[in-house]
Amino acid sequence: GINAEYGVNVQIIPIGTSKSFCFLCFFSVVYEKEKFVSDTELKDLLQELINKYPATESFATTKPEHTEIISVARSFIEAEITLISKFLSDNWSMEEAWQMGKFMILKQKLGNLQFFYDMILKKFEDPRMVYVNLVFLRIIHPSLASHKQAKEKLADFSKQLFEEARIASRTYSNSKEN
């Protein structure tokens, strides 16, 4: 539909002479939201699972009781995670791609990532770190760690992402106190 979200790969190929600026573009759809369970059902289940945890939970360590919320969150944000993971693994050698990845994860949350972040924001004391721990550490990181070339940049990317999240988290905590 007109209001549907689509992720696309764009391949730009220069054509023509060096004096002209002509390009041929190919667009291929990366994802369309097709799920067996509706987003509404997943949102409700995810909200129910989020409400089971204390506000102090950070999801910084792996615990058996986190398995269900990670699984449901992965299903809820699957298309967005696939898009980000594919983008990073396809462009692993470009520093700009990793910067864009941080932007997509931390600032411009795509599609259901924003809904998920809003759920976390309402519940947890340190929502930014909970979000990064669940979305990046528990879901995106494992998929990128299996990609040989992307794995090379993953450690630096992780460090930068968590540092930016910590800074944003401190800023958020200070603004809540004032």
JSON list of C-alpha atoms in Angstrom, two decimals:
[
{"chain": "A", "resi": 1, "resn": "GLY", "atom": "CA", "xyz": [0.00, 0.00, 0.00]},
{"chain": "A", "resi": 2, "resn": "ILE", "atom": "CA", "xyz": [0.89, 3.65, -0.19]},
{"chain": "A", "resi": 3, "resn": "ASN", "atom": "CA", "xyz": [1.58, 3.93, 3.56]},
{"chain": "A", "resi": 4, "resn": "ALA", "atom": "CA", "xyz": [3.47, 0.64, 3.84]},
{"chain": "A", "resi": 5, "resn": "GLU", "atom": "CA", "xyz": [7.13, 0.63, 4.85]},
{"chain": "A", "resi": 6, "resn": "TYR", "atom": "CA", "xyz": [9.64, -0.94, 2.54]},
{"chain": "A", "resi": 7, "resn": "GLY", "atom": "CA", "xyz": [13.38, -1.29, 2.86]},
{"chain": "A", "resi": 8, "resn": "VAL", "atom": "CA", "xyz": [15.25, -1.26, -0.42]},
{"chain": "A", "resi": 9, "resn": "ASN", "atom": "CA", "xyz": [18.77, -1.80, -1.66]},
{"chain": "A", "resi": 10, "resn": "VAL", "atom": "CA", "xyz": [19.85, 0.86, -4.10]},
{"chain": "A", "resi": 11, "resn": "GLN", "atom": "CA", "xyz": [22.59, 0.11, -6.60]},
{"chain": "A", "resi": 12, "resn": "ILE", "atom": "CA", "xyz": [23.86, 3.16, -8.51]},
{"chain": "A", "resi": 13, "resn": "ILE", "atom": "CA", "xyz": [25.91, 2.58, -11.65]},
{"chain": "A", "resi": 14, "resn": "PRO", "atom": "CA", "xyz": [27.52, 5.50, -13.52]},
{"chain": "A", "resi": 15, "resn": "ILE", "atom": "CA", "xyz": [26.93, 5.39, -17.27]},
{"chain": "A", "resi": 16, "resn": "GLY", "atom": "CA", "xyz": [27.86, 7.66, -20.14]},
{"chain": "A", "resi": 17, "resn": "THR", "atom": "CA", "xyz": [30.99, 9.73, -20.60]},
{"chain": "A", "resi": 18, "resn": "SER", "atom": "CA", "xyz": [33.12, 11.41, -17.98]},
{"chain": "A", "resi": 19, "resn": "LYS", "atom": "CA", "xyz": [31.63, 14.76, -19.04]},
{"chain": "A", "resi": 20, "resn": "SER", "atom": "CA", "xyz": [28.04, 13.74, -18.36]},
{"chain": "A", "resi": 21, "resn": "PHE", "atom": "CA", "xyz": [26.51, 12.83, -15.04]},
{"chain": "A", "resi": 22, "resn": "CYS", "atom": "CA", "xyz": [24.25, 9.90, -15.85]},
{"chain": "A", "resi": 23, "resn": "PHE", "atom": "CA", "xyz": [23.44, 7.07, -13.52]},
{"chain": "A", "resi": 24, "resn": "LEU", "atom": "CA", "xyz": [21.42, 3.91, -13.70]},
{"chain": "A", "resi": 25, "resn": "CYS", "atom": "CA", "xyz": [19.71, 2.93, -10.45]},
{"chain": "A", "resi": 26, "resn": "PHE", "atom": "CA", "xyz": [18.40, -0.48, -9.46]},
{"chain": "A", "resi": 27, "resn": "PHE", "atom": "CA", "xyz": [16.06, -0.80, -6.52]},
{"chain": "A", "resi": 28, "resn": "SER", "atom": "CA", "xyz": [15.36, -4.15, -4.90]},
{"chain": "A", "resi": 29, "resn": "VAL", "atom": "CA", "xyz": [13.01, -4.63, -1.97]},
{"chain": "A", "resi": 30, "resn": "VAL", "atom": "CA", "xyz": [14.82, -5.95, 1.11]},
{"chain": "A", "resi": 31, "resn": "TYR", "atom": "CA", "xyz": [11.72, -6.54, 3.17]},
{"chain": "A", "resi": 32, "resn": "GLU", "atom": "CA", "xyz": [8.00, -6.24, 3.24]},
{"chain": "A", "resi": 33, "resn": "LYS", "atom": "CA", "xyz": [6.20, -6.80, 6.48]},
{"chain": "A", "resi": 34, "resn": "GLU", "atom": "CA", "xyz": [4.70, -10.24, 6.22]},
{"chain": "A", "resi": 35, "resn": "LYS", "atom": "CA", "xyz": [4.17, -11.92, 9.56]},
{"chain": "A", "resi": 36, "resn": "PHE", "atom": "CA", "xyz": [2.15, -14.85, 10.82]},
{"chain": "A", "resi": 37, "resn": "VAL", "atom": "CA", "xyz": [1.27, -12.92, 13.96]},
{"chain": "A", "resi": 38, "resn": "SER", "atom": "CA", "xyz": [-0.08, -9.40, 13.66]},
{"chain": "A", "resi": 39, "resn": "ASP", "atom": "CA", "xyz": [1.93, -6.44, 14.90]},
{"chain": "A", "resi": 40, "resn": "THR", "atom": "CA", "xyz": [-0.89, -5.70, 17.35]},
{"chain": "A", "resi": 41, "resn": "GLU", "atom": "CA", "xyz": [-0.62, -9.16, 18.91]},
{"chain": "A", "resi": 42, "resn": "LEU", "atom": "CA", "xyz": [3.18, -8.87, 19.10]},
{"chain": "A", "resi": 43, "resn": "LYS", "atom": "CA", "xyz": [2.93, -5.37, 20.64]},
{"chain": "A", "resi": 44, "resn": "ASP", "atom": "CA", "xyz": [0.52, -6.65, 23.28]},
{"chain": "A", "resi": 45, "resn": "LEU", "atom": "CA", "xyz": [2.69, -9.65, 24.10]},
{"chain": "A", "resi": 46, "resn": "LEU", "atom": "CA", "xyz": [5.84, -7.52, 24.18]},
{"chain": "A", "resi": 47, "resn": "GLN", "atom": "CA", "xyz": [4.19, -4.97, 26.49]},
{"chain": "A", "resi": 48, "resn": "GLU", "atom": "CA", "xyz": [3.06, -7.80, 28.77]},
{"chain": "A", "resi": 49, "resn": "LEU", "atom": "CA", "xyz": [6.61, -9.19, 28.91]},
{"chain": "A", "resi": 50, "resn": "ILE", "atom": "CA", "xyz": [8.15, -5.75, 29.52]},
{"chain": "A", "resi": 51, "resn": "ASN", "atom": "CA", "xyz": [5.76, -5.22, 32.42]},
{"chain": "A", "resi": 52, "resn": "LYS", "atom": "CA", "xyz": [7.06, -8.39, 34.11]},
{"chain": "A", "resi": 53, "resn": "TYR", "atom": "CA", "xyz": [10.49, -6.86, 34.70]},
{"chain": "A", "resi": 54, "resn": "PRO", "atom": "CA", "xyz": [11.43, -4.37, 37.41]},
{"chain": "A", "resi": 55, "resn": "ALA", "atom": "CA", "xyz": [12.24, -0.82, 36.30]},
{"chain": "A", "resi": 56, "resn": "THR", "atom": "CA", "xyz": [15.87, -1.43, 37.28]},
{"chain": "A", "resi": 57, "resn": "GLU", "atom": "CA", "xyz": [16.41, -4.29, 34.79]},
{"chain": "A", "resi": 58, "resn": "SER", "atom": "CA", "xyz": [19.10, -3.50, 32.20]},
{"chain": "A", "resi": 59, "resn": "PHE", "atom": "CA", "xyz": [19.38, -6.77, 30.20]},
{"chain": "A", "resi": 60, "resn": "ALA", "atom": "CA", "xyz": [23.16, -6.27, 30.30]},
{"chain": "A", "resi": 61, "resn": "THR", "atom": "CA", "xyz": [23.78, -9.93, 31.12]},
{"chain": "A", "resi": 62, "resn": "THR", "atom": "CA", "xyz": [22.22, -12.99, 29.54]},
{"chain": "A", "resi": 63, "resn": "LYS", "atom": "CA", "xyz": [19.76, -14.75, 31.81]},
{"chain": "A", "resi": 64, "resn": "PRO", "atom": "CA", "xyz": [17.46, -17.67, 30.96]},
{"chain": "A", "resi": 65, "resn": "GLU", "atom": "CA", "xyz": [14.39, -15.59, 31.85]},
{"chain": "A", "resi": 66, "resn": "HIS", "atom": "CA", "xyz": [15.32, -13.07, 29.10]},
{"chain": "A", "resi": 67, "resn": "THR", "atom": "CA", "xyz": [14.86, -15.64, 26.32]},
{"chain": "A", "resi": 68, "resn": "GLU", "atom": "CA", "xyz": [11.15, -14.99, 25.79]},
{"chain": "A", "resi": 69, "resn": "ILE", "atom": "CA", "xyz": [11.32, -11.18, 25.64]},
{"chain": "A", "resi": 70, "resn": "ILE", "atom": "CA", "xyz": [14.31, -11.35, 23.27]},
{"chain": "A", "resi": 71, "resn": "SER", "atom": "CA", "xyz": [12.46, -13.80, 21.02]},
{"chain": "A", "resi": 72, "resn": "VAL", "atom": "CA", "xyz": [9.27, -11.72, 20.91]},
{"chain": "A", "resi": 73, "resn": "ALA", "atom": "CA", "xyz": [11.24, -8.47, 20.42]},
{"chain": "A", "resi": 74, "resn": "ARG", "atom": "CA", "xyz": [13.16, -10.10, 17.55]},
{"chain": "A", "resi": 75, "resn": "SER", "atom": "CA", "xyz": [9.84, -11.07, 15.90]},
{"chain": "A", "resi": 76, "resn": "PHE", "atom": "CA", "xyz": [8.38, -7.60, 16.44]},
{"chain": "A", "resi": 77, "resn": "ILE", "atom": "CA", "xyz": [11.38, -5.75, 14.96]},
{"chain": "A", "resi": 78, "resn": "GLU", "atom": "CA", "xyz": [12.55, -8.46, 12.54]},
{"chain": "A", "resi": 79, "resn": "ALA", "atom": "CA", "xyz": [12.20, -6.42, 9.35]},
{"chain": "A", "resi": 80, "resn": "GLU", "atom": "CA", "xyz": [14.03, -3.42, 10.80]},
{"chain": "A", "resi": 81, "resn": "ILE", "atom": "CA", "xyz": [16.82, -5.60, 12.24]},
{"chain": "A", "resi": 82, "resn": "THR", "atom": "CA", "xyz": [17.19, -7.43, 8.93]},
{"chain": "A", "resi": 83, "resn": "LEU", "atom": "CA", "xyz": [17.50, -4.12, 7.12]},
{"chain": "A", "resi": 84, "resn": "ILE", "atom": "CA", "xyz": [20.14, -2.73, 9.51]},
{"chain": "A", "resi": 85, "resn": "SER", "atom": "CA", "xyz": [22.12, -5.99, 9.69]},
{"chain": "A", "resi": 86, "resn": "LYS", "atom": "CA", "xyz": [22.09, -6.41, 5.91]},
{"chain": "A", "resi": 87, "resn": "PHE", "atom": "CA", "xyz": [23.10, -2.80, 5.39]},
{"chain": "A", "resi": 88, "resn": "LEU", "atom": "CA", "xyz": [26.06, -3.15, 7.78]},
{"chain": "A", "resi": 89, "resn": "SER", "atom": "CA", "xyz": [27.19, -6.53, 6.47]},
{"chain": "A", "resi": 90, "resn": "ASP", "atom": "CA", "xyz": [26.90, -5.43, 2.81]},
{"chain": "A", "resi": 91, "resn": "ASN", "atom": "CA", "xyz": [28.85, -2.22, 3.48]},
{"chain": "A", "resi": 92, "resn": "TRP", "atom": "CA", "xyz": [31.20, -3.47, 6.20]},
{"chain": "A", "resi": 93, "resn": "SER", "atom": "CA", "xyz": [34.28, -1.77, 4.72]},
{"chain": "A", "resi": 94, "resn": "MET", "atom": "CA", "xyz": [32.76, 1.73, 4.69]},
{"chain": "A", "resi": 95, "resn": "GLU", "atom": "CA", "xyz": [33.12, 3.76, 7.89]},
{"chain": "A", "resi": 96, "resn": "GLU", "atom": "CA", "xyz": [30.14, 5.89, 6.81]},
{"chain": "A", "resi": 97, "resn": "ALA", "atom": "CA", "xyz": [27.92, 2.79, 6.83]},
{"chain": "A", "resi": 98, "resn": "TRP", "atom": "CA", "xyz": [28.80, 2.08, 10.47]},
{"chain": "A", "resi": 99, "resn": "GLN", "atom": "CA", "xyz": [28.05, 5.71, 11.36]},
{"chain": "A", "resi": 100, "resn": "MET", "atom": "CA", "xyz": [24.71, 5.37, 9.57]},
{"chain": "A", "resi": 101, "resn": "GLY", "atom": "CA", "xyz": [24.09, 2.12, 11.48]},
{"chain": "A", "resi": 102, "resn": "LYS", "atom": "CA", "xyz": [24.57, 3.96, 14.79]},
{"chain": "A", "resi": 103, "resn": "PHE", "atom": "CA", "xyz": [22.22, 6.68, 13.57]},
{"chain": "A", "resi": 104, "resn": "MET", "atom": "CA", "xyz": [19.54, 4.11, 12.63]},
{"chain": "A", "resi": 105, "resn": "ILE", "atom": "CA", "xyz": [19.86, 2.31, 15.97]},
{"chain": "A", "resi": 106, "resn": "LEU", "atom": "CA", "xyz": [20.18, 5.26, 18.35]},
{"chain": "A", "resi": 107, "resn": "LYS", "atom": "CA", "xyz": [18.57, 8.28, 16.74]},
{"chain": "A", "resi": 108, "resn": "GLN", "atom": "CA", "xyz": [16.31, 7.59, 13.77]},
{"chain": "A", "resi": 109, "resn": "LYS", "atom": "CA", "xyz": [14.60, 4.42, 14.89]},
{"chain": "A", "resi": 110, "resn": "LEU", "atom": "CA", "xyz": [13.00, 2.73, 11.89]},
{"chain": "A", "resi": 111, "resn": "GLY", "atom": "CA", "xyz": [9.40, 1.46, 11.95]},
{"chain": "A", "resi": 112, "resn": "ASN", "atom": "CA", "xyz": [8.73, -0.80, 14.92]},
{"chain": "A", "resi": 113, "resn": "LEU", "atom": "CA", "xyz": [12.04, 0.11, 16.58]},
{"chain": "A", "resi": 114, "resn": "GLN", "atom": "CA", "xyz": [10.43, 3.41, 17.62]},
{"chain": "A", "resi": 115, "resn": "PHE", "atom": "CA", "xyz": [7.37, 1.63, 19.07]},
{"chain": "A", "resi": 116, "resn": "PHE", "atom": "CA", "xyz": [9.66, -0.76, 20.94]},
{"chain": "A", "resi": 117, "resn": "TYR", "atom": "CA", "xyz": [11.76, 2.11, 22.28]},
{"chain": "A", "resi": 118, "resn": "ASP", "atom": "CA", "xyz": [8.61, 3.96, 23.41]},
{"chain": "A", "resi": 119, "resn": "MET", "atom": "CA", "xyz": [7.52, 0.86, 25.37]},
{"chain": "A", "resi": 120, "resn": "ILE", "atom": "CA", "xyz": [10.92, 0.68, 27.04]},
{"chain": "A", "resi": 121, "resn": "LEU", "atom": "CA", "xyz": [10.96, 4.42, 27.74]},
{"chain": "A", "resi": 122, "resn": "LYS", "atom": "CA", "xyz": [7.75, 4.17, 29.78]},
{"chain": "A", "resi": 123, "resn": "LYS", "atom": "CA", "xyz": [8.97, 1.30, 31.96]},
{"chain": "A", "resi": 124, "resn": "PHE", "atom": "CA", "xyz": [12.69, 1.32, 32.70]},
{"chain": "A", "resi": 125, "resn": "GLU", "atom": "CA", "xyz": [14.92, 3.67, 34.69]},
{"chain": "A", "resi": 126, "resn": "ASP", "atom": "CA", "xyz": [17.66, 3.57, 32.05]},
{"chain": "A", "resi": 127, "resn": "PRO", "atom": "CA", "xyz": [15.67, 3.11, 28.82]},
{"chain": "A", "resi": 128, "resn": "ARG", "atom": "CA", "xyz": [18.49, 3.90, 26.41]},
{"chain": "A", "resi": 129, "resn": "MET", "atom": "CA", "xyz": [20.78, 1.21, 27.81]},
{"chain": "A", "resi": 130, "resn": "VAL", "atom": "CA", "xyz": [17.90, -1.31, 27.98]},
{"chain": "A", "resi": 131, "resn": "TYR", "atom": "CA", "xyz": [17.11, -0.55, 24.33]},
{"chain": "A", "resi": 132, "resn": "VAL", "atom": "CA", "xyz": [20.75, -0.91, 23.20]},
{"chain": "A", "resi": 133, "resn": "ASN", "atom": "CA", "xyz": [21.23, -4.08, 25.26]},
{"chain": "A", "resi": 134, "resn": "LEU", "atom": "CA", "xyz": [18.12, -5.72, 23.82]},
{"chain": "A", "resi": 135, "resn": "VAL", "atom": "CA", "xyz": [18.24, -4.49, 20.23]},
{"chain": "A", "resi": 136, "resn": "PHE", "atom": "CA", "xyz": [21.96, -4.40, 19.57]},
{"chain": "A", "resi": 137, "resn": "LEU", "atom": "CA", "xyz": [23.66, -6.72, 22.06]},
{"chain": "A", "resi": 138, "resn": "ARG", "atom": "CA", "xyz": [21.05, -9.50, 22.05]},
{"chain": "A", "resi": 139, "resn": "ILE", "atom": "CA", "xyz": [19.70, -9.30, 18.47]},
{"chain": "A", "resi": 140, "resn": "ILE", "atom": "CA", "xyz": [21.86, -7.39, 15.94]},
{"chain": "A", "resi": 141, "resn": "HIS", "atom": "CA", "xyz": [25.30, -8.26, 17.32]},
{"chain": "A", "resi": 142, "resn": "PRO", "atom": "CA", "xyz": [24.89, -12.06, 17.02]},
{"chain": "A", "resi": 143, "resn": "SER", "atom": "CA", "xyz": [23.79, -11.78, 13.38]},
{"chain": "A", "resi": 144, "resn": "LEU", "atom": "CA", "xyz": [26.75, -9.54, 12.49]},
{"chain": "A", "resi": 145, "resn": "ALA", "atom": "CA", "xyz": [29.23, -11.67, 14.46]},
{"chain": "A", "resi": 146, "resn": "SER", "atom": "CA", "xyz": [28.54, -14.51, 12.03]},
{"chain": "A", "resi": 147, "resn": "HIS", "atom": "CA", "xyz": [29.53, -12.32, 9.05]},
{"chain": "A", "resi": 148, "resn": "LYS", "atom": "CA", "xyz": [33.29, -12.72, 8.64]},
{"chain": "A", "resi": 149, "resn": "GLN", "atom": "CA", "xyz": [34.14, -9.27, 7.26]},
{"chain": "A", "resi": 150, "resn": "ALA", "atom": "CA", "xyz": [31.67, -7.29, 9.38]},
{"chain": "A", "resi": 151, "resn": "LYS", "atom": "CA", "xyz": [33.04, -9.02, 12.48]},
{"chain": "A", "resi": 152, "resn": "GLU", "atom": "CA", "xyz": [36.30, -7.09, 11.98]},
{"chain": "A", "resi": 153, "resn": "LYS", "atom": "CA", "xyz": [34.57, -3.73, 12.58]},
{"chain": "A", "resi": 154, "resn": "LEU", "atom": "CA", "xyz": [32.06, -4.99, 15.15]},
{"chain": "A", "resi": 155, "resn": "ALA", "atom": "CA", "xyz": [34.19, -4.48, 18.29]},
{"chain": "A", "resi": 156, "resn": "ASP", "atom": "CA", "xyz": [34.85, -0.80, 17.52]},
{"chain": "A", "resi": 157, "resn": "PHE", "atom": "CA", "xyz": [31.25, -0.27, 16.46]},
{"chain": "A", "resi": 158, "resn": "SER", "atom": "CA", "xyz": [29.98, -1.85, 19.70]},
{"chain": "A", "resi": 159, "resn": "LYS", "atom": "CA", "xyz": [32.27, 0.30, 21.82]},
{"chain": "A", "resi": 160, "resn": "GLN", "atom": "CA", "xyz": [31.20, 3.51, 20.05]},
{"chain": "A", "resi": 161, "resn": "LEU", "atom": "CA", "xyz": [27.51, 2.58, 20.16]},
{"chain": "A", "resi": 162, "resn": "PHE", "atom": "CA", "xyz": [27.56, 1.84, 23.89]},
{"chain": "A", "resi": 163, "resn": "GLU", "atom": "CA", "xyz": [29.56, 5.00, 24.64]},
{"chain": "A", "resi": 164, "resn": "GLU", "atom": "CA", "xyz": [27.03, 7.15, 22.76]},
{"chain": "A", "resi": 165, "resn": "ALA", "atom": "CA", "xyz": [24.18, 5.34, 24.53]},
{"chain": "A", "resi": 166, "resn": "ARG", "atom": "CA", "xyz": [25.84, 5.94, 27.94]},
{"chain": "A", "resi": 167, "resn": "ILE", "atom": "CA", "xyz": [26.25, 9.65, 27.20]},
{"chain": "A", "resi": 168, "resn": "ALA", "atom": "CA", "xyz": [22.62, 9.91, 26.08]},
{"chain": "A", "resi": 169, "resn": "SER", "atom": "CA", "xyz": [21.57, 7.94, 29.14]},
{"chain": "A", "resi": 170, "resn": "ARG", "atom": "CA", "xyz": [23.39, 10.31, 31.53]},
{"chain": "A", "resi": 171, "resn": "THR", "atom": "CA", "xyz": [21.84, 13.30, 29.76]},
{"chain": "A", "resi": 172, "resn": "TYR", "atom": "CA", "xyz": [18.39, 11.67, 30.06]},
{"chain": "A", "resi": 173, "resn": "SER", "atom": "CA", "xyz": [18.91, 10.93, 33.78]},
{"chain": "A", "resi": 174, "resn": "ASN", "atom": "CA", "xyz": [20.03, 14.51, 34.45]},
{"chain": "A", "resi": 175, "resn": "SER", "atom": "CA", "xyz": [17.01, 15.95, 32.61]},
{"chain": "A", "resi": 176, "resn": "LYS", "atom": "CA", "xyz": [14.63, 13.76, 34.65]},
{"chain": "A", "resi": 177, "resn": "GLU", "atom": "CA", "xyz": [16.15, 15.06, 37.90]},
{"chain": "A", "resi": 178, "resn": "ASN", "atom": "CA", "xyz": [15.67, 18.73, 36.95]}
]
